[in-house]
Amino acid sequence: MAEQKRRSKSRRAFWWQVISGVFLVVLATVHMVANHFVVPGGLRTYADVVAYIGTPAIFLLETVFLIMVTVHALLGVRAVLLDLSPSETTTRRLDRVLVLLGVVTMIYATGLMAVVARGGL
Amino acid sequence: MPNADKGRVPAERSRRVSRWFDPRGIAPGQLAFVLHRITGLGLVFYLYLHLAVLSLLARGPEAWDRFIDLAKTTPILILDVVLIFGLLFHALNGLRLTLVSLNMGVRRQTALFWGAALVTVVLTAVAGWMIFRM
């Protein structure tokens, strides 16, 4: 039963990794092109960043990008760490730490985007 | 499976991870696995570095302008090219893994790997040229 549960969890994590990865191919391309490759000098000025992130559609797009990249990154870290064959208890603790880290990352980065969209602190 | 070797002694586990960095007699599948893991971990490190750098935006235009000056120096531009190589390889090899997981192109996965590697090198060269031309 526990083994079945663990396998089902691993399968779910794998498919989340695949789905977020496919989204990221599109979102990361848009992010790189919009923020670097079409911008003279490769980086937006402060005023340009504020105007860009202040656009509601862009804010939403960057938030979805942030969620996908965080989920994909932390599931990837989980997969690498599970290769070290931790015990069941360690795996459970690891899952909790990674969920917490993911939530903190998303709250911090969304808050940062909101502050920048308003023109700084 | 993640816990397939559960019960192995710790030395055996660490030997398995240390083999990621052993290039002797490496097969394409293993090379793809190792490069995918290394680029993935590098990109996770970059994600948090990127968030730390972007926090400069909250401090106002002066802090951001100082960063822009730094970002235009040659060592940082070289790191940008390395980042793009990692991003492209991870994305293209990830798409290959997705196809294989969906039972598509399983027999051609070695060719798909070399294709992904070739496209990565070509696109990195193009991106590098654009970065140093900007």
mmCIF file with all atom_site columns, N, CA and C in Angstrom, chain A residues 24-95:
data_model
loop_
_atom_site.group_PDB
_atom_site.id
_atom_site.type_symbol
_atom_site.label_atom_id
_atom_site.label_alt_id
_atom_site.label_comp_id
_atom_site.label_asym_id
_atom_site.label_entity_id
_atom_site.label_seq_id
_atom_site.pdbx_PDB_ins_code
_atom_site.Cartn_x
_atom_site.Cartn_y
_atom_site.Cartn_z
_atom_site.occupancy
_atom_site.B_iso_or_equiv
_atom_site.pdbx_formal_charge
_atom_site.auth_seq_id
_atom_site.auth_comp_id
_atom_site.auth_asym_id
_atom_site.auth_atom_id
_atom_site.pdbx_PDB_model_num
ATOM 1   N N  . LEU A 1 24 ? 7.091  25.741 -20.047 1.00 0.00 ? 24 LEU A N  1
ATOM 2   C CA . LEU A 1 24 ? 8.288  26.578 -19.899 1.00 0.00 ? 24 LEU A CA 1
ATOM 3   C C  . LEU A 1 24 ? 9.013  26.824 -21.207 1.00 0.00 ? 24 LEU A C  1
ATOM 4   N N  . VAL A 1 25 ? 8.978  25.837 -22.106 1.00 0.00 ? 25 VAL A N  1
ATOM 5   C CA . VAL A 1 25 ? 9.649  26.030 -23.397 1.00 0.00 ? 25 VAL A CA 1
ATOM 6   C C  . VAL A 1 25 ? 9.053  27.270 -24.075 1.00 0.00 ? 25 VAL A C  1
ATOM 7   N N  . VAL A 1 26 ? 7.726  27.393 -24.017 1.00 0.00 ? 26 VAL A N  1
ATOM 8   C CA . VAL A 1 26 ? 7.053  28.540 -24.636 1.00 0.00 ? 26 VAL A CA 1
ATOM 9   C C  . VAL A 1 26 ? 7.292  29.808 -23.798 1.00 0.00 ? 26 VAL A C  1
ATOM 10  N N  . LEU A 1 27 ? 7.025  29.708 -22.485 1.00 0.00 ? 27 LEU A N  1
ATOM 11  C CA . LEU A 1 27 ? 7.103  30.892 -21.624 1.00 0.00 ? 27 LEU A CA 1
ATOM 12  C C  . LEU A 1 27 ? 8.526  31.449 -21.502 1.00 0.00 ? 27 LEU A C  1
ATOM 13  N N  . ALA A 1 28 ? 9.514  30.550 -21.411 1.00 0.00 ? 28 ALA A N  1
ATOM 14  C CA . ALA A 1 28 ? 10.903 31.017 -21.303 1.00 0.00 ? 28 ALA A CA 1
ATOM 15  C C  . ALA A 1 28 ? 11.344 31.671 -22.610 1.00 0.00 ? 28 ALA A C  1
ATOM 16  N N  . THR A 1 29 ? 10.876 31.132 -23.746 1.00 0.00 ? 29 THR A N  1
ATOM 17  C CA . THR A 1 29 ? 11.224 31.746 -25.030 1.00 0.00 ? 29 THR A CA 1
ATOM 18  C C  . THR A 1 29 ? 10.650 33.160 -25.094 1.00 0.00 ? 29 THR A C  1
ATOM 19  N N  . VAL A 1 30 ? 9.368  33.300 -24.723 1.00 0.00 ? 30 VAL A N  1
ATOM 20  C CA . VAL A 1 30 ? 8.723  34.625 -24.724 1.00 0.00 ? 30 VAL A CA 1
ATOM 21  C C  . VAL A 1 30 ? 9.479  35.566 -23.786 1.00 0.00 ? 30 VAL A C  1
ATOM 22  N N  . HIS A 1 31 ? 9.806  35.082 -22.576 1.00 0.00 ? 31 HIS A N  1
ATOM 23  C CA . HIS A 1 31 ? 10.501 35.887 -21.570 1.00 0.00 ? 31 HIS A CA 1
ATOM 24  C C  . HIS A 1 31 ? 11.862 36.365 -22.086 1.00 0.00 ? 31 HIS A C  1
ATOM 25  N N  . MET A 1 32 ? 12.637 35.449 -22.673 1.00 0.00 ? 32 MET A N  1
ATOM 26  C CA . MET A 1 32 ? 13.979 35.793 -23.163 1.00 0.00 ? 32 MET A CA 1
ATOM 27  C C  . MET A 1 32 ? 13.916 36.785 -24.320 1.00 0.00 ? 32 MET A C  1
ATOM 28  N N  . VAL A 1 33 ? 12.996 36.525 -25.252 1.00 0.00 ? 33 VAL A N  1
ATOM 29  C CA . VAL A 1 33 ? 12.886 37.402 -26.424 1.00 0.00 ? 33 VAL A CA 1
ATOM 30  C C  . VAL A 1 33 ? 12.405 38.792 -25.982 1.00 0.00 ? 33 VAL A C  1
ATOM 31  N N  . ALA A 1 34 ? 11.318 38.824 -25.185 1.00 0.00 ? 34 ALA A N  1
ATOM 32  C CA . ALA A 1 34 ? 10.720 40.112 -24.794 1.00 0.00 ? 34 ALA A CA 1
ATOM 33  C C  . ALA A 1 34 ? 11.634 40.931 -23.883 1.00 0.00 ? 34 ALA A C  1
ATOM 34  N N  . ASN A 1 35 ? 12.380 40.252 -22.992 1.00 0.00 ? 35 ASN A N  1
ATOM 35  C CA . ASN A 1 35 ? 13.186 40.996 -22.023 1.00 0.00 ? 35 ASN A CA 1
ATOM 36  C C  . ASN A 1 35 ? 14.627 41.232 -22.457 1.00 0.00 ? 35 ASN A C  1
ATOM 37  N N  . HIS A 1 36 ? 15.099 40.466 -23.433 1.00 0.00 ? 36 HIS A N  1
ATOM 38  C CA . HIS A 1 36 ? 16.515 40.596 -23.803 1.00 0.00 ? 36 HIS A CA 1
ATOM 39  C C  . HIS A 1 36 ? 16.766 40.759 -25.299 1.00 0.00 ? 36 HIS A C  1
ATOM 40  N N  . PHE A 1 37 ? 16.230 39.833 -26.112 1.00 0.00 ? 37 PHE A N  1
ATOM 41  C CA . PHE A 1 37 ? 16.671 39.811 -27.507 1.00 0.00 ? 37 PHE A CA 1
ATOM 42  C C  . PHE A 1 37 ? 16.099 40.939 -28.371 1.00 0.00 ? 37 PHE A C  1
ATOM 43  N N  . VAL A 1 38 ? 14.928 41.487 -28.012 1.00 0.00 ? 38 VAL A N  1
ATOM 44  C CA . VAL A 1 38 ? 14.396 42.602 -28.819 1.00 0.00 ? 38 VAL A CA 1
ATOM 45  C C  . VAL A 1 38 ? 14.666 43.958 -28.158 1.00 0.00 ? 38 VAL A C  1
ATOM 46  N N  . VAL A 1 39 ? 15.370 43.915 -27.023 1.00 0.00 ? 39 VAL A N  1
ATOM 47  C CA . VAL A 1 39 ? 15.642 45.164 -26.287 1.00 0.00 ? 39 VAL A CA 1
ATOM 48  C C  . VAL A 1 39 ? 17.028 45.685 -26.665 1.00 0.00 ? 39 VAL A C  1
ATOM 49  N N  . PRO A 1 40 ? 17.131 46.961 -27.080 1.00 0.00 ? 40 PRO A N  1
ATOM 50  C CA . PRO A 1 40 ? 18.456 47.495 -27.401 1.00 0.00 ? 40 PRO A CA 1
ATOM 51  C C  . PRO A 1 40 ? 19.391 47.395 -26.191 1.00 0.00 ? 40 PRO A C  1
ATOM 52  N N  . GLY A 1 41 ? 20.568 46.813 -26.381 1.00 0.00 ? 41 GLY A N  1
ATOM 53  C CA . GLY A 1 41 ? 21.520 46.645 -25.276 1.00 0.00 ? 41 GLY A CA 1
ATOM 54  C C  . GLY A 1 41 ? 21.271 45.376 -24.467 1.00 0.00 ? 41 GLY A C  1
ATOM 55  N N  . GLY A 1 42 ? 20.162 44.691 -24.718 1.00 0.00 ? 42 GLY A N  1
ATOM 56  C CA . GLY A 1 42 ? 19.898 43.400 -24.069 1.00 0.00 ? 42 GLY A CA 1
ATOM 57  C C  . GLY A 1 42 ? 19.233 43.476 -22.706 1.00 0.00 ? 42 GLY A C  1
ATOM 58  N N  . LEU A 1 43 ? 19.138 44.673 -22.121 1.00 0.00 ? 43 LEU A N  1
ATOM 59  C CA . LEU A 1 43 ? 18.477 44.809 -20.812 1.00 0.00 ? 43 LEU A CA 1
ATOM 60  C C  . LEU A 1 43 ? 17.616 46.069 -20.803 1.00 0.00 ? 43 LEU A C  1
ATOM 61  N N  . ARG A 1 44 ? 16.412 45.946 -20.259 1.00 0.00 ? 44 ARG A N  1
ATOM 62  C CA . ARG A 1 44 ? 15.524 47.108 -20.173 1.00 0.00 ? 44 ARG A CA 1
ATOM 63  C C  . ARG A 1 44 ? 16.045 48.105 -19.131 1.00 0.00 ? 44 ARG A C  1
ATOM 64  N N  . THR A 1 45 ? 15.805 49.387 -19.376 1.00 0.00 ? 45 THR A N  1
ATOM 65  C CA . THR A 1 45 ? 16.136 50.398 -18.363 1.00 0.00 ? 45 THR A CA 1
ATOM 66  C C  . THR A 1 45 ? 15.104 50.278 -17.238 1.00 0.00 ? 45 THR A C  1
ATOM 67  N N  . TYR A 1 46 ? 15.368 50.956 -16.118 1.00 0.00 ? 46 TYR A N  1
ATOM 68  C CA . TYR A 1 46 ? 14.450 50.887 -14.976 1.00 0.00 ? 46 TYR A CA 1
ATOM 69  C C  . TYR A 1 46 ? 13.030 51.306 -15.383 1.00 0.00 ? 46 TYR A C  1
ATOM 70  N N  . ALA A 1 47 ? 12.931 52.434 -16.093 1.00 0.00 ? 47 ALA A N  1
ATOM 71  C CA . ALA A 1 47 ? 11.605 52.941 -16.500 1.00 0.00 ? 47 ALA A CA 1
ATOM 72  C C  . ALA A 1 47 ? 10.901 51.944 -17.420 1.00 0.00 ? 47 ALA A C  1
ATOM 73  N N  . ASP A 1 48 ? 11.673 51.318 -18.311 1.00 0.00 ? 48 ASP A N  1
ATOM 74  C CA . ASP A 1 48 ? 11.090 50.329 -19.237 1.00 0.00 ? 48 ASP A CA 1
ATOM 75  C C  . ASP A 1 48 ? 10.584 49.094 -18.481 1.00 0.00 ? 48 ASP A C  1
ATOM 76  N N  . VAL A 1 49 ? 11.356 48.657 -17.459 1.00 0.00 ? 49 VAL A N  1
ATOM 77  C CA . VAL A 1 49 ? 10.941 47.482 -16.678 1.00 0.00 ? 49 VAL A CA 1
ATOM 78  C C  . VAL A 1 49 ? 9.628  47.787 -15.953 1.00 0.00 ? 49 VAL A C  1
ATOM 79  N N  . VAL A 1 50 ? 9.553  48.983 -15.342 1.00 0.00 ? 50 VAL A N  1
ATOM 80  C CA . VAL A 1 50 ? 8.345  49.374 -14.593 1.00 0.00 ? 50 VAL A CA 1
ATOM 81  C C  . VAL A 1 50 ? 7.134  49.409 -15.534 1.00 0.00 ? 50 VAL A C  1
ATOM 82  N N  . ALA A 1 51 ? 7.332  49.999 -16.729 1.00 0.00 ? 51 ALA A N  1
ATOM 83  C CA . ALA A 1 51 ? 6.228  50.085 -17.696 1.00 0.00 ? 51 ALA A CA 1
ATOM 84  C C  . ALA A 1 51 ? 5.824  48.689 -18.175 1.00 0.00 ? 51 ALA A C  1
ATOM 85  N N  . TYR A 1 52 ? 6.845  47.832 -18.415 1.00 0.00 ? 52 TYR A N  1
ATOM 86  C CA . TYR A 1 52 ? 6.594  46.485 -18.931 1.00 0.00 ? 52 TYR A CA 1
ATOM 87  C C  . TYR A 1 52 ? 5.826  45.643 -17.905 1.00 0.00 ? 52 TYR A C  1
ATOM 88  N N  . ILE A 1 53 ? 6.344  45.585 -16.680 1.00 0.00 ? 53 ILE A N  1
ATOM 89  C CA . ILE A 1 53 ? 5.738  44.714 -15.663 1.00 0.00 ? 53 ILE A CA 1
ATOM 90  C C  . ILE A 1 53 ? 4.421  45.314 -15.147 1.00 0.00 ? 53 ILE A C  1
ATOM 91  N N  . GLY A 1 54 ? 4.247  46.623 -15.363 1.00 0.00 ? 54 GLY A N  1
ATOM 92  C CA . GLY A 1 54 ? 3.010  47.289 -14.937 1.00 0.00 ? 54 GLY A CA 1
ATOM 93  C C  . GLY A 1 54 ? 1.825  47.002 -15.852 1.00 0.00 ? 54 GLY A C  1
ATOM 94  N N  . THR A 1 55 ? 2.094  46.406 -17.011 1.00 0.00 ? 55 THR A N  1
ATOM 95  C CA . THR A 1 55 ? 1.004  46.029 -17.917 1.00 0.00 ? 55 THR A CA 1
ATOM 96  C C  . THR A 1 55 ? 0.332  44.772 -17.361 1.00 0.00 ? 55 THR A C  1
ATOM 97  N N  . PRO A 1 56 ? -0.994 44.819 -17.076 1.00 0.00 ? 56 PRO A N  1
ATOM 98  C CA . PRO A 1 56 ? -1.635 43.667 -16.427 1.00 0.00 ? 56 PRO A CA 1
ATOM 99  C C  . PRO A 1 56 ? -1.424 42.325 -17.134 1.00 0.00 ? 56 PRO A C  1
ATOM 100 N N  . ALA A 1 57 ? -1.521 42.308 -18.468 1.00 0.00 ? 57 ALA A N  1
ATOM 101 C CA . ALA A 1 57 ? -1.357 41.043 -19.206 1.00 0.00 ? 57 ALA A CA 1
ATOM 102 C C  . ALA A 1 57 ? 0.056  40.489 -19.029 1.00 0.00 ? 57 ALA A C  1
ATOM 103 N N  . ILE A 1 58 ? 1.057  41.385 -19.027 1.00 0.00 ? 58 ILE A N  1
ATOM 104 C CA . ILE A 1 58 ? 2.456  40.959 -18.851 1.00 0.00 ? 58 ILE A CA 1
ATOM 105 C C  . ILE A 1 58 ? 2.660  40.456 -17.428 1.00 0.00 ? 58 ILE A C  1
ATOM 106 N N  . PHE A 1 59 ? 2.066  41.170 -16.452 1.00 0.00 ? 59 PHE A N  1
ATOM 107 C CA . PHE A 1 59 ? 2.168  40.758 -15.039 1.00 0.00 ? 59 PHE A CA 1
ATOM 108 C C  . PHE A 1 59 ? 1.632  39.332 -14.877 1.00 0.00 ? 59 PHE A C  1
ATOM 109 N N  . LEU A 1 60 ? 0.492  39.074 -15.514 1.00 0.00 ? 60 LEU A N  1
ATOM 110 C CA . LEU A 1 60 ? -0.128 37.740 -15.443 1.00 0.00 ? 60 LEU A CA 1
ATOM 111 C C  . LEU A 1 60 ? 0.774  36.691 -16.101 1.00 0.00 ? 60 LEU A C  1
ATOM 112 N N  . LEU A 1 61 ? 1.284  37.043 -17.284 1.00 0.00 ? 61 LEU A N  1
ATOM 113 C CA . LEU A 1 61 ? 2.152  36.117 -18.028 1.00 0.00 ? 61 LEU A CA 1
ATOM 114 C C  . LEU A 1 61 ? 3.412  35.781 -17.227 1.00 0.00 ? 61 LEU A C  1
ATOM 115 N N  . GLU A 1 62 ? 4.027  36.809 -16.630 1.00 0.00 ? 62 GLU A N  1
ATOM 116 C CA . GLU A 1 62 ? 5.254  36.598 -15.844 1.00 0.00 ? 62 GLU A CA 1
ATOM 117 C C  . GLU A 1 62 ? 4.942  35.809 -14.560 1.00 0.00 ? 62 GLU A C  1
ATOM 118 N N  . THR A 1 63 ? 3.721  35.994 -14.017 1.00 0.00 ? 63 THR A N  1
ATOM 119 C CA . THR A 1 63 ? 3.351  35.232 -12.815 1.00 0.00 ? 63 THR A CA 1
ATOM 120 C C  . THR A 1 63 ? 3.189  33.751 -13.159 1.00 0.00 ? 63 THR A C  1
ATOM 121 N N  . VAL A 1 64 ? 2.550  33.467 -14.294 1.00 0.00 ? 64 VAL A N  1
ATOM 122 C CA . VAL A 1 64 ? 2.400  32.063 -14.731 1.00 0.00 ? 64 VAL A CA 1
ATOM 123 C C  . VAL A 1 64 ? 3.788  31.470 -14.982 1.00 0.00 ? 64 VAL A C  1
ATOM 124 N N  . PHE A 1 65 ? 4.671  32.250 -15.601 1.00 0.00 ? 65 PHE A N  1
ATOM 125 C CA . PHE A 1 65 ? 6.049  31.809 -15.856 1.00 0.00 ? 65 PHE A CA 1
ATOM 126 C C  . PHE A 1 65 ? 6.744  31.478 -14.533 1.00 0.00 ? 65 PHE A C  1
ATOM 127 N N  . LEU A 1 66 ? 6.588  32.370 -13.564 1.00 0.00 ? 66 LEU A N  1
ATOM 128 C CA . LEU A 1 66 ? 7.202  32.173 -12.249 1.00 0.00 ? 66 LEU A CA 1
ATOM 129 C C  . LEU A 1 66 ? 6.704  30.877 -11.591 1.00 0.00 ? 66 LEU A C  1
ATOM 130 N N  . ILE A 1 67 ? 5.387  30.655 -11.647 1.00 0.00 ? 67 ILE A N  1
ATOM 131 C CA . ILE A 1 67 ? 4.817  29.451 -11.028 1.00 0.00 ? 67 ILE A CA 1
ATOM 132 C C  . ILE A 1 67 ? 5.375  28.195 -11.717 1.00 0.00 ? 67 ILE A C  1
ATOM 133 N N  . MET A 1 68 ? 5.355  28.203 -13.038 1.00 0.00 ? 68 MET A N  1
ATOM 134 C CA . MET A 1 68 ? 5.831  27.032 -13.788 1.00 0.00 ? 68 MET A CA 1
ATOM 135 C C  . MET A 1 68 ? 7.317  26.763 -13.530 1.00 0.00 ? 68 MET A C  1
ATOM 136 N N  . VAL A 1 69 ? 8.110  27.835 -13.537 1.00 0.00 ? 69 VAL A N  1
ATOM 137 C CA . VAL A 1 69 ? 9.559  27.645 -13.371 1.00 0.00 ? 69 VAL A CA 1
ATOM 138 C C  . VAL A 1 69 ? 9.883  27.150 -11.954 1.00 0.00 ? 69 VAL A C  1
ATOM 139 N N  . THR A 1 70 ? 9.130  27.645 -10.961 1.00 0.00 ? 70 THR A N  1
ATOM 140 C CA . THR A 1 70 ? 9.391  27.215 -9.577  1.00 0.00 ? 70 THR A CA 1
ATOM 141 C C  . THR A 1 70 ? 9.000  25.746 -9.392  1.00 0.00 ? 70 THR A C  1
ATOM 142 N N  . VAL A 1 71 ? 7.813  25.397 -9.910  1.00 0.00 ? 71 VAL A N  1
ATOM 143 C CA . VAL A 1 71 ? 7.352  24.005 -9.795  1.00 0.00 ? 71 VAL A CA 1
ATOM 144 C C  . VAL A 1 71 ? 8.352  23.072 -10.495 1.00 0.00 ? 71 VAL A C  1
ATOM 145 N N  . HIS A 1 72 ? 8.743  23.443 -11.717 1.00 0.00 ? 72 HIS A N  1
ATOM 146 C CA . HIS A 1 72 ? 9.655  22.598 -12.506 1.00 0.00 ? 72 HIS A CA 1
ATOM 147 C C  . HIS A 1 72 ? 11.018 22.467 -11.810 1.00 0.00 ? 72 HIS A C  1
ATOM 148 N N  . ALA A 1 73 ? 11.530 23.588 -11.322 1.00 0.00 ? 73 ALA A N  1
ATOM 149 C CA . ALA A 1 73 ? 12.854 23.588 -10.686 1.00 0.00 ? 73 ALA A CA 1
ATOM 150 C C  . ALA A 1 73 ? 12.863 22.712 -9.430  1.00 0.00 ? 73 ALA A C  1
ATOM 151 N N  . LEU A 1 74 ? 11.846 22.888 -8.581  1.00 0.00 ? 74 LEU A N  1
ATOM 152 C CA . LEU A 1 74 ? 11.868 22.159 -7.306  1.00 0.00 ? 74 LEU A CA 1
ATOM 153 C C  . LEU A 1 74 ? 11.535 20.678 -7.486  1.00 0.00 ? 74 LEU A C  1
ATOM 154 N N  . LEU A 1 75 ? 10.708 20.362 -8.491  1.00 0.00 ? 75 LEU A N  1
ATOM 155 C CA . LEU A 1 75 ? 10.479 18.936 -8.787  1.00 0.00 ? 75 LEU A CA 1
ATOM 156 C C  . LEU A 1 75 ? 11.770 18.301 -9.326  1.00 0.00 ? 75 LEU A C  1
ATOM 157 N N  . GLY A 1 76 ? 12.538 19.099 -10.062 1.00 0.00 ? 76 GLY A N  1
ATOM 158 C CA . GLY A 1 76 ? 13.821 18.618 -10.570 1.00 0.00 ? 76 GLY A CA 1
ATOM 159 C C  . GLY A 1 76 ? 14.804 18.354 -9.427  1.00 0.00 ? 76 GLY A C  1
ATOM 160 N N  . VAL A 1 77 ? 14.850 19.273 -8.486  1.00 0.00 ? 77 VAL A N  1
ATOM 161 C CA . VAL A 1 77 ? 15.727 19.094 -7.315  1.00 0.00 ? 77 VAL A CA 1
ATOM 162 C C  . VAL A 1 77 ? 15.305 17.829 -6.554  1.00 0.00 ? 77 VAL A C  1
ATOM 163 N N  . ARG A 1 78 ? 13.978 17.647 -6.431  1.00 0.00 ? 78 ARG A N  1
ATOM 164 C CA . ARG A 1 78 ? 13.447 16.461 -5.738  1.00 0.00 ? 78 ARG A CA 1
ATOM 165 C C  . ARG A 1 78 ? 13.911 15.181 -6.442  1.00 0.00 ? 78 ARG A C  1
ATOM 166 N N  . ALA A 1 79 ? 13.810 15.176 -7.778  1.00 0.00 ? 79 ALA A N  1
ATOM 167 C CA . ALA A 1 79 ? 14.198 13.983 -8.540  1.00 0.00 ? 79 ALA A CA 1
ATOM 168 C C  . ALA A 1 79 ? 15.684 13.671 -8.339  1.00 0.00 ? 79 ALA A C  1
ATOM 169 N N  . VAL A 1 80 ? 16.519 14.723 -8.335  1.00 0.00 ? 80 VAL A N  1
ATOM 170 C CA . VAL A 1 80 ? 17.961 14.509 -8.144  1.00 0.00 ? 80 VAL A CA 1
ATOM 171 C C  . VAL A 1 80 ? 18.226 13.954 -6.740  1.00 0.00 ? 80 VAL A C  1
ATOM 172 N N  . LEU A 1 81 ? 17.564 14.549 -5.732  1.00 0.00 ? 81 LEU A N  1
ATOM 173 C CA . LEU A 1 81 ? 17.802 14.108 -4.350  1.00 0.00 ? 81 LEU A CA 1
ATOM 174 C C  . LEU A 1 81 ? 17.265 12.688 -4.112  1.00 0.00 ? 81 LEU A C  1
ATOM 175 N N  . LEU A 1 82 ? 16.160 12.334 -4.786  1.00 0.00 ? 82 LEU A N  1
ATOM 176 C CA . LEU A 1 82 ? 15.633 10.972 -4.617  1.00 0.00 ? 82 LEU A CA 1
ATOM 177 C C  . LEU A 1 82 ? 16.570 9.932  -5.227  1.00 0.00 ? 82 LEU A C  1
ATOM 178 N N  . ASP A 1 83 ? 17.438 10.368 -6.161  1.00 0.00 ? 83 ASP A N  1
ATOM 179 C CA . ASP A 1 83 ? 18.444 9.452  -6.710  1.00 0.00 ? 83 ASP A CA 1
ATOM 180 C C  . ASP A 1 83 ? 19.441 9.005  -5.657  1.00 0.00 ? 83 ASP A C  1
ATOM 181 N N  . LEU A 1 84 ? 19.509 9.768  -4.549  1.00 0.00 ? 84 LEU A N  1
ATOM 182 C CA . LEU A 1 84 ? 20.417 9.387  -3.456  1.00 0.00 ? 84 LEU A CA 1
ATOM 183 C C  . LEU A 1 84 ? 19.755 8.379  -2.518  1.00 0.00 ? 84 LEU A C  1
ATOM 184 N N  . SER A 1 85 ? 18.557 7.902  -2.906  1.00 0.00 ? 85 SER A N  1
ATOM 185 C CA . SER A 1 85 ? 17.820 6.884  -2.151  1.00 0.00 ? 85 SER A CA 1
ATOM 186 C C  . SER A 1 85 ? 17.628 7.215  -0.666  1.00 0.00 ? 85 SER A C  1
ATOM 187 N N  . PRO A 1 86 ? 16.981 8.345  -0.375  1.00 0.00 ? 86 PRO A N  1
ATOM 188 C CA . PRO A 1 86 ? 16.736 8.650  1.046   1.00 0.00 ? 86 PRO A CA 1
ATOM 189 C C  . PRO A 1 86 ? 15.659 7.720  1.628   1.00 0.00 ? 86 PRO A C  1
ATOM 190 N N  . SER A 1 87 ? 15.589 7.687  2.949   1.00 0.00 ? 87 SER A N  1
ATOM 191 C CA . SER A 1 87 ? 14.567 6.856  3.594   1.00 0.00 ? 87 SER A CA 1
ATOM 192 C C  . SER A 1 87 ? 13.193 7.508  3.400   1.00 0.00 ? 87 SER A C  1
ATOM 193 N N  . GLU A 1 88 ? 12.135 6.767  3.746   1.00 0.00 ? 88 GLU A N  1
ATOM 194 C CA . GLU A 1 88 ? 10.763 7.295  3.627   1.00 0.00 ? 88 GLU A CA 1
ATOM 195 C C  . GLU A 1 88 ? 10.602 8.590  4.430   1.00 0.00 ? 88 GLU A C  1
ATOM 196 N N  . THR A 1 89 ? 11.150 8.572  5.652   1.00 0.00 ? 89 THR A N  1
ATOM 197 C CA . THR A 1 89 ? 11.024 9.746  6.528   1.00 0.00 ? 89 THR A CA 1
ATOM 198 C C  . THR A 1 89 ? 11.727 10.949 5.916   1.00 0.00 ? 89 THR A C  1
ATOM 199 N N  . THR A 1 90 ? 12.948 10.723 5.423   1.00 0.00 ? 90 THR A N  1
ATOM 200 C CA . THR A 1 90 ? 13.701 11.824 4.814   1.00 0.00 ? 90 THR A CA 1
ATOM 201 C C  . THR A 1 90 ? 12.967 12.342 3.579   1.00 0.00 ? 90 THR A C  1
ATOM 202 N N  . THR A 1 91 ? 12.389 11.438 2.798   1.00 0.00 ? 91 THR A N  1
ATOM 203 C CA . THR A 1 91 ? 11.651 11.848 1.597   1.00 0.00 ? 91 THR A CA 1
ATOM 204 C C  . THR A 1 91 ? 10.469 12.732 1.988   1.00 0.00 ? 91 THR A C  1
ATOM 205 N N  . ARG A 1 92 ? 9.757  12.340 3.047   1.00 0.00 ? 92 ARG A N  1
ATOM 206 C CA . ARG A 1 92 ? 8.601  13.140 3.508   1.00 0.00 ? 92 ARG A CA 1
ATOM 207 C C  . ARG A 1 92 ? 9.044  14.532 3.942   1.00 0.00 ? 92 ARG A C  1
ATOM 208 N N  . ARG A 1 93 ? 10.174 14.579 4.695   1.00 0.00 ? 93 ARG A N  1
ATOM 209 C CA . ARG A 1 93 ? 10.701 15.882 5.159   1.00 0.00 ? 93 ARG A CA 1
ATOM 210 C C  . ARG A 1 93 ? 11.132 16.729 3.964   1.00 0.00 ? 93 ARG A C  1
ATOM 211 N N  . LEU A 1 94 ? 11.794 16.078 3.025   1.00 0.00 ? 94 LEU A N  1
ATOM 212 C CA . LEU A 1 94 ? 12.262 16.763 1.814   1.00 0.00 ? 94 LEU A CA 1
ATOM 213 C C  . LEU A 1 94 ? 11.082 17.373 1.059   1.00 0.00 ? 94 LEU A C  1
ATOM 214 N N  . ASP A 1 95 ? 10.001 16.601 0.927   1.00 0.00 ? 95 ASP A N  1
ATOM 215 C CA . ASP A 1 95 ? 8.807  17.105 0.232   1.00 0.00 ? 95 ASP A CA 1
ATOM 216 C C  . ASP A 1 95 ? 8.275  18.355 0.918   1.00 0.00 ? 95 ASP A C  1
#
